[in-house]
Coordinates of C-alpha atoms in Angstrom, one line a residue:
M359 CA 60.6 -21.7 20.1
T360 CA 59.6 -23.3 23.4
T361 CA 56.6 -25.5 23.8
D362 CA 55.0 -22.9 26.0
D363 CA 55.2 -20.4 23.1
L364 CA 52.9 -22.7 21.2
V365 CA 50.1 -22.7 23.8
V366 CA 47.3 -20.3 23.0
D367 CA 44.3 -19.7 25.2
T368 CA 41.0 -19.8 23.3
T369 CA 37.5 -19.0 24.6
H370 CA 36.9 -22.7 25.1
G371 CA 40.3 -23.8 26.4
P372 CA 44.1 -23.8 25.8
V373 CA 45.5 -25.5 22.7
R374 CA 49.1 -26.4 21.9
G375 CA 50.3 -26.2 18.3
A376 CA 53.5 -27.2 16.5
D377 CA 56.4 -25.7 14.7
G378 CA 56.4 -25.6 11.0
D379 CA 58.7 -27.6 8.8
G380 CA 61.7 -25.3 9.5
I381 CA 61.8 -24.1 5.9
T382 CA 58.9 -21.8 5.7
G383 CA 59.2 -20.5 9.3
T384 CA 55.6 -21.2 10.3
R385 CA 53.6 -22.8 13.1
T386 CA 50.3 -24.5 13.1
W387 CA 47.3 -25.3 15.3
K388 CA 45.2 -28.1 13.9
G389 CA 41.9 -29.7 14.7
I390 CA 40.6 -27.0 17.0
P391 CA 36.9 -27.6 17.9
Y392 CA 34.8 -24.5 17.1
A393 CA 31.5 -26.3 17.8
A394 CA 30.3 -29.4 19.6
P395 CA 30.2 -32.8 17.7
P396 CA 26.9 -32.6 15.7
V397 CA 25.7 -36.1 16.8
G398 CA 22.6 -37.5 18.4
D399 CA 20.1 -34.7 18.9
L400 CA 22.5 -32.2 17.3
R401 CA 22.3 -33.9 13.9
F402 CA 20.5 -31.6 11.5
R403 CA 20.5 -28.9 14.1
L404 CA 22.4 -25.6 14.5
P405 CA 26.0 -25.9 15.8
E406 CA 26.4 -25.6 19.6
P407 CA 29.5 -24.4 21.4
P408 CA 31.9 -27.1 22.4
E409 CA 32.3 -28.2 26.0
P410 CA 35.0 -26.0 27.5
W411 CA 38.3 -27.7 28.7
T412 CA 40.9 -26.6 31.1
Q413 CA 43.9 -28.9 30.3
V414 CA 46.0 -28.0 27.4
A415 CA 44.7 -29.8 24.3
E416 CA 47.1 -31.0 21.6
A417 CA 46.4 -29.2 18.3
T418 CA 49.1 -30.9 16.3
S419 CA 47.0 -33.1 13.9
F420 CA 43.9 -32.5 11.8
G421 CA 40.5 -33.4 13.2
P422 CA 38.1 -35.7 11.4
A423 CA 36.9 -34.8 7.9
C424 CA 33.2 -34.3 7.8
P425 CA 31.4 -37.5 6.7
Q426 CA 30.9 -37.8 2.9
P427 CA 30.2 -40.5 0.3
V428 CA 32.9 -41.8 -1.9
F429 CA 32.6 -40.9 -5.6
P430 CA 34.9 -43.0 -7.8
N431 CA 35.0 -40.4 -10.5
M432 CA 35.9 -37.6 -8.0
P433 CA 38.7 -39.1 -5.8
L434 CA 39.9 -36.9 -3.0
G435 CA 42.6 -37.3 -0.4
L436 CA 40.9 -35.8 2.6
G437 CA 44.0 -35.6 4.8
A438 CA 42.2 -37.1 7.8
P439 CA 39.8 -40.0 8.5
Q440 CA 36.1 -39.2 8.4
G441 CA 34.1 -38.7 11.6
E442 CA 31.1 -36.7 12.8
D443 CA 33.2 -34.8 15.4
C444 CA 34.3 -32.7 12.4
L445 CA 33.5 -29.1 13.3
R446 CA 37.2 -28.2 13.5
L447 CA 39.4 -25.6 12.1
N448 CA 43.2 -25.1 11.5
V449 CA 45.4 -22.1 11.9
W450 CA 48.7 -21.2 10.3
A451 CA 50.9 -18.3 11.3
S452 CA 54.5 -17.3 10.7
S453 CA 56.9 -18.1 13.5
D454 CA 57.5 -14.5 14.3
T455 CA 53.8 -13.7 14.7
E456 CA 53.0 -12.7 18.3
P457 CA 49.6 -12.5 20.0
G458 CA 48.1 -9.2 19.2
A459 CA 50.3 -8.6 16.1
G460 CA 47.2 -7.7 14.1
K461 CA 48.0 -9.5 10.9
P462 CA 45.4 -9.9 8.2
V463 CA 43.4 -13.1 8.4
M464 CA 42.3 -15.3 5.5
V465 CA 39.6 -17.9 6.3
W466 CA 39.2 -20.7 3.7
L467 CA 36.1 -22.6 2.7
H468 CA 36.9 -25.7 0.6
G469 CA 34.9 -26.8 -2.5
G470 CA 33.4 -30.1 -3.4
A471 CA 29.8 -29.5 -4.7
Y472 CA 28.6 -29.2 -1.1
V473 CA 29.1 -33.0 -0.6
L474 CA 32.9 -33.5 -0.7
G475 CA 36.2 -32.1 0.6
S476 CA 37.8 -31.1 3.9
A477 CA 40.0 -28.4 5.4
S478 CA 42.8 -30.9 5.8
Q479 CA 43.4 -31.6 2.1
A480 CA 47.1 -31.3 1.3
L481 CA 46.3 -28.7 -1.3
Y482 CA 45.2 -26.3 1.4
D483 CA 48.3 -26.4 3.4
G484 CA 48.6 -22.8 4.6
H485 CA 52.4 -22.5 5.2
R486 CA 53.2 -20.5 2.1
L487 CA 50.4 -18.0 2.5
A488 CA 51.2 -17.6 6.2
A489 CA 54.9 -17.1 5.5
A490 CA 53.9 -14.2 3.4
G491 CA 52.4 -12.3 6.3
V492 CA 48.8 -13.5 6.8
V493 CA 47.2 -15.7 9.4
V494 CA 45.4 -18.6 7.6
V495 CA 42.4 -20.5 8.9
T496 CA 40.8 -23.5 7.1
V497 CA 37.4 -24.6 8.1
N498 CA 35.4 -27.9 8.0
Y499 CA 31.6 -27.6 7.6
R500 CA 28.9 -30.3 7.4
L501 CA 28.4 -31.6 3.9
G502 CA 25.7 -33.2 1.8
A503 CA 22.5 -34.3 3.6
L504 CA 24.1 -33.7 7.0
G505 CA 24.7 -30.0 6.1
F506 CA 22.3 -29.0 3.4
L507 CA 19.2 -31.2 3.6
D508 CA 16.2 -29.1 4.4
L509 CA 13.9 -31.1 6.7
S510 CA 12.2 -28.1 8.2
S511 CA 8.8 -28.9 6.6
F512 CA 8.8 -32.1 8.7
N513 CA 9.1 -30.3 12.1
S514 CA 6.9 -31.8 14.7
A515 CA 6.4 -31.9 18.5
R516 CA 8.7 -34.9 18.5
R517 CA 11.6 -33.4 16.6
R518 CA 12.8 -30.1 15.3
F519 CA 15.1 -29.7 12.3
D520 CA 17.1 -26.5 11.4
T521 CA 17.8 -25.2 7.9
N522 CA 21.1 -24.4 6.2
V523 CA 23.1 -26.0 9.0
G524 CA 26.2 -26.1 6.8
L525 CA 26.0 -22.3 6.5
H526 CA 25.5 -21.9 10.2
D527 CA 28.7 -24.0 10.8
V528 CA 30.6 -21.4 8.8
L529 CA 29.1 -18.6 10.7
A530 CA 30.0 -20.3 14.0
A531 CA 33.6 -20.7 12.7
L532 CA 33.7 -17.0 11.8
R533 CA 32.5 -16.1 15.2
W534 CA 35.3 -18.2 16.7
V535 CA 37.7 -16.3 14.5
R536 CA 36.3 -13.0 15.7
D537 CA 36.7 -14.0 19.3
N538 CA 40.0 -15.9 19.2
I539 CA 42.2 -14.9 16.2
A540 CA 43.9 -12.0 18.0
A541 CA 45.6 -14.6 20.3
F542 CA 47.1 -16.2 17.2
G543 CA 48.4 -12.8 15.9
G544 CA 45.5 -12.0 13.6
D545 CA 43.3 -8.9 13.3
P546 CA 39.6 -9.8 13.8
R547 CA 38.7 -6.6 11.9
R548 CA 40.7 -7.7 8.8
V549 CA 39.2 -11.1 8.0
T550 CA 38.9 -12.1 4.3
L551 CA 36.6 -15.0 3.6
F552 CA 37.7 -16.9 0.6
G553 CA 36.7 -20.1 -1.1
E554 CA 36.4 -22.1 -4.3
S555 CA 33.4 -23.8 -6.0
A556 CA 30.9 -24.7 -3.2
G557 CA 33.1 -22.8 -0.8
A558 CA 32.8 -19.8 -3.0
G559 CA 29.1 -20.4 -3.2
I560 CA 29.0 -20.1 0.6
V561 CA 31.0 -16.9 0.3
T562 CA 28.6 -15.3 -2.1
T563 CA 25.6 -16.6 -0.1
L564 CA 26.9 -15.1 3.1
L565 CA 27.3 -11.8 1.4
A566 CA 23.5 -11.8 1.3
A567 CA 22.9 -13.2 4.9
P568 CA 22.2 -10.6 7.6
A569 CA 23.7 -12.8 10.2
A570 CA 27.1 -12.5 8.5
E571 CA 27.3 -8.8 9.0
D572 CA 30.7 -7.6 10.4
L573 CA 32.1 -11.2 10.5
F574 CA 34.4 -10.5 7.5
A575 CA 35.8 -7.4 5.9
G576 CA 36.6 -8.8 2.5
A577 CA 35.6 -11.7 0.3
I578 CA 37.1 -13.8 -2.5
A579 CA 34.9 -16.1 -4.6
Q580 CA 36.7 -18.5 -6.9
S581 CA 34.3 -20.2 -9.4
S582 CA 31.2 -19.6 -7.3
P583 CA 27.9 -21.3 -8.3
A584 CA 26.2 -18.2 -7.1
T585 CA 22.8 -19.1 -8.5
S586 CA 22.7 -22.6 -7.1
V587 CA 20.6 -21.5 -4.2
Y588 CA 17.1 -22.9 -4.2
D589 CA 13.6 -22.4 -2.7
R590 CA 12.0 -24.5 -0.1
D591 CA 9.8 -26.4 -2.6
R592 CA 12.8 -27.7 -4.5
A593 CA 14.5 -28.5 -1.2
R594 CA 11.5 -30.4 0.1
R595 CA 11.5 -32.6 -3.1
V596 CA 15.2 -33.5 -2.4
A597 CA 14.3 -34.2 1.3
V598 CA 11.5 -36.5 0.3
A599 CA 13.7 -38.3 -2.2
T600 CA 16.4 -38.8 0.5
L601 CA 13.9 -40.1 3.0
D602 CA 12.5 -42.5 0.3
R603 CA 16.0 -44.0 -0.2
L604 CA 16.2 -44.6 3.5
G605 CA 12.8 -46.2 3.6
I606 CA 11.4 -43.5 5.9
A607 CA 8.0 -42.0 5.3
P608 CA 7.8 -38.1 5.6
S609 CA 5.5 -38.5 8.5
D610 CA 8.2 -40.4 10.3
A611 CA 11.0 -38.0 9.4
D612 CA 11.8 -37.6 13.2
R613 CA 13.5 -41.1 12.8
L614 CA 16.2 -39.7 10.5
P615 CA 18.6 -38.4 13.1
D616 CA 18.8 -42.0 14.5
A617 CA 19.5 -43.6 11.1
P618 CA 23.0 -45.2 10.7
L619 CA 25.5 -42.8 9.3
A620 CA 26.4 -45.2 6.5
A621 CA 22.8 -45.4 5.4
I622 CA 22.4 -41.6 5.3
L623 CA 25.6 -41.3 3.2
A624 CA 24.5 -44.0 0.8
A625 CA 21.1 -42.4 0.3
S626 CA 22.6 -38.9 -0.2
Q627 CA 25.0 -40.3 -2.8
E628 CA 22.1 -41.8 -4.8
V629 CA 20.1 -38.6 -4.6
F630 CA 23.2 -36.5 -5.5
D631 CA 23.7 -38.6 -8.6
E632 CA 20.1 -38.6 -9.7
V633 CA 19.2 -34.9 -9.3
P634 CA 21.4 -33.4 -12.1
V635 CA 20.3 -36.2 -14.5
R636 CA 16.6 -35.4 -13.9
N637 CA 17.2 -31.6 -13.6
P638 CA 20.3 -30.6 -15.6
G639 CA 22.2 -27.8 -14.1
T640 CA 21.0 -28.4 -10.5
L641 CA 22.6 -29.9 -7.4
A642 CA 20.9 -31.9 -4.7
F643 CA 22.3 -30.3 -1.6
V644 CA 22.8 -26.5 -1.6
P645 CA 21.9 -23.4 0.5
I646 CA 18.2 -22.5 0.4
V647 CA 16.2 -19.4 0.9
D648 CA 14.7 -20.3 4.2
G649 CA 13.4 -16.9 5.3
E650 CA 15.5 -17.1 8.4
L651 CA 19.2 -17.1 7.6
L652 CA 18.7 -16.2 4.0
H653 CA 15.8 -14.0 2.9
D654 CA 16.4 -13.9 -0.8
Y655 CA 18.6 -15.2 -3.6
P656 CA 22.2 -13.9 -3.3
V657 CA 22.5 -12.6 -6.8
K658 CA 19.1 -10.8 -6.5
V659 CA 20.2 -9.3 -3.2
A660 CA 23.4 -8.1 -4.8
Q661 CA 21.6 -6.6 -7.8
E662 CA 19.3 -4.7 -5.5
G663 CA 22.3 -3.2 -3.6
R664 CA 21.6 -5.1 -0.4
S665 CA 24.7 -7.3 -0.1
H666 CA 27.3 -6.6 2.6
P667 CA 29.4 -3.7 1.5
V668 CA 32.8 -5.4 1.6
P669 CA 35.4 -5.4 -1.1
L670 CA 35.1 -8.5 -3.3
I671 CA 37.3 -10.5 -5.7
I672 CA 35.2 -12.7 -7.9
G673 CA 36.0 -14.7 -11.0
T674 CA 36.1 -18.1 -12.8
N675 CA 38.4 -20.3 -14.9
R676 CA 38.2 -20.1 -18.6
H677 CA 37.4 -23.7 -19.2
E678 CA 35.4 -24.6 -16.0
A679 CA 33.3 -27.4 -17.6
A680 CA 36.2 -29.3 -19.1
L681 CA 36.9 -30.9 -15.7
F682 CA 33.3 -32.3 -15.5
R683 CA 33.7 -33.7 -19.0
L684 CA 37.0 -35.4 -18.1
M685 CA 35.4 -37.0 -15.0
R686 CA 32.2 -37.9 -17.0
S687 CA 30.3 -36.1 -14.3
P688 CA 26.6 -35.2 -14.7
L689 CA 26.9 -32.2 -12.5
M690 CA 27.0 -29.8 -15.5
P691 CA 24.9 -29.8 -18.7
I692 CA 27.5 -30.5 -21.3
T693 CA 25.4 -32.4 -23.9
P694 CA 22.8 -31.0 -26.4
H695 CA 20.1 -33.0 -24.7
A696 CA 21.0 -31.8 -21.2
I697 CA 21.3 -28.1 -22.3
T698 CA 17.9 -28.2 -24.1
S699 CA 16.3 -30.0 -21.1
M700 CA 17.7 -27.3 -18.8
F701 CA 16.2 -24.4 -20.8
T702 CA 12.9 -26.2 -21.1
Q703 CA 12.6 -26.6 -17.4
I704 CA 13.6 -23.0 -16.7
A705 CA 10.9 -21.8 -19.1
A706 CA 8.3 -24.0 -17.4
E707 CA 9.2 -22.9 -13.9
Q708 CA 9.5 -19.2 -14.8
P709 CA 6.9 -18.5 -17.5
D710 CA 6.7 -14.8 -16.8
L711 CA 10.3 -14.2 -17.7
Q712 CA 11.4 -13.4 -21.2
L713 CA 14.2 -15.9 -21.2
P714 CA 16.4 -16.6 -24.2
T715 CA 16.0 -20.0 -25.8
A716 CA 18.7 -22.6 -26.1
E717 CA 18.9 -21.8 -29.8
Q718 CA 19.4 -18.0 -29.1
I719 CA 22.1 -18.8 -26.5
G720 CA 23.7 -21.2 -28.9
S721 CA 24.0 -18.5 -31.6
A722 CA 26.2 -16.4 -29.4
Y723 CA 28.7 -19.3 -29.4
S724 CA 28.4 -20.1 -33.1
R725 CA 32.0 -19.2 -33.9
S726 CA 33.2 -22.2 -31.7
R727 CA 33.3 -25.8 -32.7
R728 CA 30.4 -28.0 -31.4
R729 CA 32.2 -29.5 -28.5
A730 CA 33.8 -26.3 -27.4
R731 CA 30.5 -24.5 -27.8
L732 CA 28.7 -26.9 -25.4
L733 CA 31.5 -26.6 -22.9
S734 CA 31.4 -22.8 -23.1
I735 CA 27.7 -22.7 -22.5
A736 CA 28.0 -25.0 -19.5
T737 CA 30.9 -22.9 -18.1
D738 CA 28.9 -19.7 -18.5
V739 CA 25.6 -20.9 -17.1
G740 CA 27.2 -22.7 -14.2
F741 CA 29.9 -20.2 -13.1
R742 CA 30.8 -17.3 -15.4
M743 CA 27.4 -15.5 -15.8
P744 CA 26.4 -16.0 -12.1
S745 CA 29.8 -14.3 -11.2
V746 CA 29.3 -11.5 -13.6
W747 CA 25.7 -10.9 -12.5
L748 CA 26.8 -10.8 -8.9
A749 CA 29.7 -8.4 -9.8
E750 CA 27.3 -6.1 -11.6
G751 CA 25.2 -5.8 -8.5
H752 CA 27.8 -5.8 -5.7
R753 CA 29.9 -3.0 -7.4
R754 CA 27.2 -0.6 -6.3
V755 CA 28.0 -1.1 -2.7
A756 CA 31.7 -1.9 -2.6
P757 CA 34.7 -2.3 -4.9
V758 CA 34.6 -5.5 -7.0
Y759 CA 37.6 -7.0 -8.8
L760 CA 36.7 -9.4 -11.6
Y761 CA 39.1 -12.0 -12.9
R762 CA 39.4 -14.9 -15.3
F763 CA 42.1 -17.6 -14.9
D764 CA 43.3 -18.7 -18.3
Y765 CA 46.7 -20.3 -17.5
A766 CA 47.2 -24.0 -18.2
T767 CA 50.4 -26.1 -18.2
P768 CA 51.4 -28.0 -21.4
L769 CA 50.0 -31.3 -20.0
L770 CA 46.6 -29.8 -19.2
K771 CA 46.4 -28.4 -22.7
L772 CA 47.4 -31.7 -24.2
L773 CA 44.6 -33.4 -22.2
L774 CA 42.1 -30.8 -23.5
V775 CA 41.4 -29.7 -20.0
S776 CA 43.3 -26.4 -20.0
A777 CA 42.1 -23.9 -17.3
A778 CA 39.4 -26.2 -16.0
H779 CA 37.5 -26.0 -12.7
A780 CA 39.8 -26.0 -9.7
T781 CA 43.0 -25.7 -11.7
E782 CA 43.8 -22.3 -10.1
L783 CA 43.9 -23.8 -6.6
P784 CA 47.6 -24.7 -6.4
Y785 CA 48.5 -21.3 -7.7
V786 CA 46.5 -19.5 -5.0
W787 CA 48.0 -21.6 -2.3
G788 CA 51.5 -21.8 -3.7
N789 CA 51.3 -25.6 -3.5
L790 CA 52.2 -26.6 -7.0
G791 CA 53.1 -30.2 -7.2
V792 CA 51.2 -31.2 -4.0
P793 CA 50.2 -33.9 -3.6
K794 CA 51.8 -35.8 -6.5
D795 CA 50.4 -33.3 -8.9
P796 CA 51.2 -34.6 -12.4
T797 CA 50.3 -31.3 -14.3
L798 CA 54.0 -30.2 -14.5
K799 CA 55.2 -33.5 -16.1
L800 CA 55.6 -32.0 -19.5
G801 CA 57.3 -28.9 -18.2
G802 CA 56.1 -25.4 -17.5
A803 CA 57.2 -25.3 -13.9
K804 CA 59.1 -21.9 -14.2
T805 CA 56.1 -20.2 -15.7
A806 CA 53.7 -21.8 -13.3
K807 CA 55.6 -20.6 -10.3
A808 CA 55.7 -17.1 -11.7
V809 CA 51.9 -17.2 -12.2
S810 CA 51.5 -18.5 -8.7
K811 CA 53.6 -15.7 -7.2
R812 CA 51.5 -13.1 -9.0
V813 CA 48.2 -14.6 -7.9
R814 CA 49.3 -15.0 -4.3
T815 CA 50.7 -11.5 -4.1
R816 CA 47.4 -10.1 -5.4
W817 CA 45.3 -12.2 -2.9
I818 CA 47.5 -11.3 0.0
N819 CA 47.6 -7.6 -0.8
F820 CA 43.8 -7.7 -1.1
A821 CA 43.5 -9.3 2.4
T822 CA 46.0 -6.7 3.7
H823 CA 45.0 -3.5 2.0
A824 CA 41.7 -4.3 0.3
K825 CA 43.3 -3.7 -3.1
P826 CA 44.8 -6.6 -5.1
A827 CA 48.0 -5.1 -6.2
G828 CA 50.4 -7.4 -8.1
P829 CA 54.2 -7.5 -7.9
A830 CA 56.2 -4.5 -9.1
G831 CA 55.8 -3.9 -12.8
E832 CA 52.5 -5.9 -13.1
P833 CA 49.4 -4.1 -14.4
D834 CA 47.1 -2.2 -12.1
W835 CA 43.9 -4.3 -11.5
T836 CA 41.2 -1.7 -11.4
P837 CA 37.7 -2.2 -10.0
Y838 CA 34.8 -3.5 -12.1
R839 CA 32.8 -0.4 -13.2
E840 CA 30.1 0.2 -15.7
A841 CA 32.4 2.4 -17.8
D842 CA 34.9 -0.4 -18.6
R843 CA 34.0 -3.6 -16.7
A844 CA 37.7 -4.3 -16.1
C845 CA 38.7 -7.9 -15.8
L846 CA 42.1 -9.3 -14.9
I847 CA 43.1 -12.1 -17.2
V848 CA 45.6 -14.4 -15.5
N849 CA 47.8 -16.2 -18.0
R850 CA 51.5 -16.4 -18.7
R851 CA 51.3 -12.7 -18.1
D852 CA 48.7 -10.7 -16.4
A853 CA 46.5 -8.3 -18.4
V854 CA 43.6 -6.1 -17.6
V855 CA 41.0 -6.3 -20.3
R856 CA 37.9 -4.1 -21.0
D857 CA 34.5 -5.9 -20.9
V858 CA 35.8 -9.3 -21.8
D859 CA 32.3 -10.7 -21.3
A860 CA 30.4 -8.3 -23.5
R861 CA 29.3 -11.0 -26.0
I862 CA 27.9 -13.4 -23.5
R863 CA 26.4 -10.7 -21.3
A864 CA 24.4 -9.6 -24.4
A865 CA 23.4 -13.2 -25.1
W866 CA 22.2 -14.2 -21.6
G867 CA 20.6 -11.0 -20.6
S868 CA 20.2 -9.5 -17.2
E869 CA 16.9 -11.4 -16.4
M870 CA 18.8 -14.7 -16.3
V871 CA 19.7 -13.7 -12.8
S872 CA 16.6 -15.8 -11.9
F873 CA 18.2 -19.0 -13.3
R874 CA 18.4 -21.6 -10.6

């Protein structure tokens, strides 16, 4: 392939990519700006188009990762230095993909509790997915206070703040994909938006956002905290706490955009650590119902049949909470005190709802040992039940495919982590062992690779045909319907199971959709 073959004209200017590693037969374009650097007056504001350019820009290395604090118990290799000029995306395509080829597109949103992560993490290298016939796009979006701090109640004649700017970043990236992906060989009418954890939370949130209409034709939500979307009152309390850490009075909030970046990150880290201790089961920086981009809670919108009618894969890992226990993270309520406190706060905030008590919920898990019971409750309140509630609603407007990822290597079982939060990621991307992944050290590589092949085949077939068919001979993954509530269990072998969540659905009840 010649150098000229790697130059693609985008709506903002031409970019030159690079050949792949010669083994997978792919090419990449990295660090493409989809919005202007969100600095100066653009801090805490909606993304603006980048300045156009006429000379060919080199797109051979990742752009900056969005600024974020360093959490010692959550170490991440970001794949790039941090910097505020971070609203960049990356594209992978197979070497034989020509402009206008019309291949399905998969747009990835990374996880990280809305405060961590980047599109350049080695785990999200798109070579293997692209080699299988899709065009892959990974997206950076603003994080933490810079992306999810709601300062709108402090608007004044001196300064205006926008809400949900991290969500708006993703919408800007999706509009870029709509306008440009055909030049990279993708089909803008066949875009699947997929993500994990906070990235999946953005996916399920955008299913309820009118502004996202027609920007994607399918969605995949892996371990979505779908109910971690708050109202403006809670968001204002977080904003006040952040300003307090910075020594800025609410009346002087217009000074915040001029604060040193390091100070903003330090303050946001303190608030991020404190919020789940004070309010178990909650995060500091999340999407909010602002009445502009988001008019109501995503699960409520889905249950009322008002979510975007696109096919959806949604599911969780069997032992989500085990990762948070391993990291000693306060993000999930995994102690008796935290769980009791969480239910007490829910009851105080929502007195009109007939909510089950902590004791009633606990009785549904009575067959488990104490530690396993606590982890199961945390897994279900944080991830499983929000996903099931959303599936119950969304199935009324489009096909929904529910899954549970159960597979764990021998080492993960030995560490009592098993199928914990995020452990499915290398299987989806086909990047087992990257980077320096120790999970295969006690064996299991052959089985793990077979699991990965099945998962990738189903994800790619969903992006291509809107149906997640597996390899030949694998069970037919049928949609989630009231008659059987089919769920794909991913383990050493795939199995489609009828209403696997019946017991916990009965325990939590449908009204817990209001849990936030």
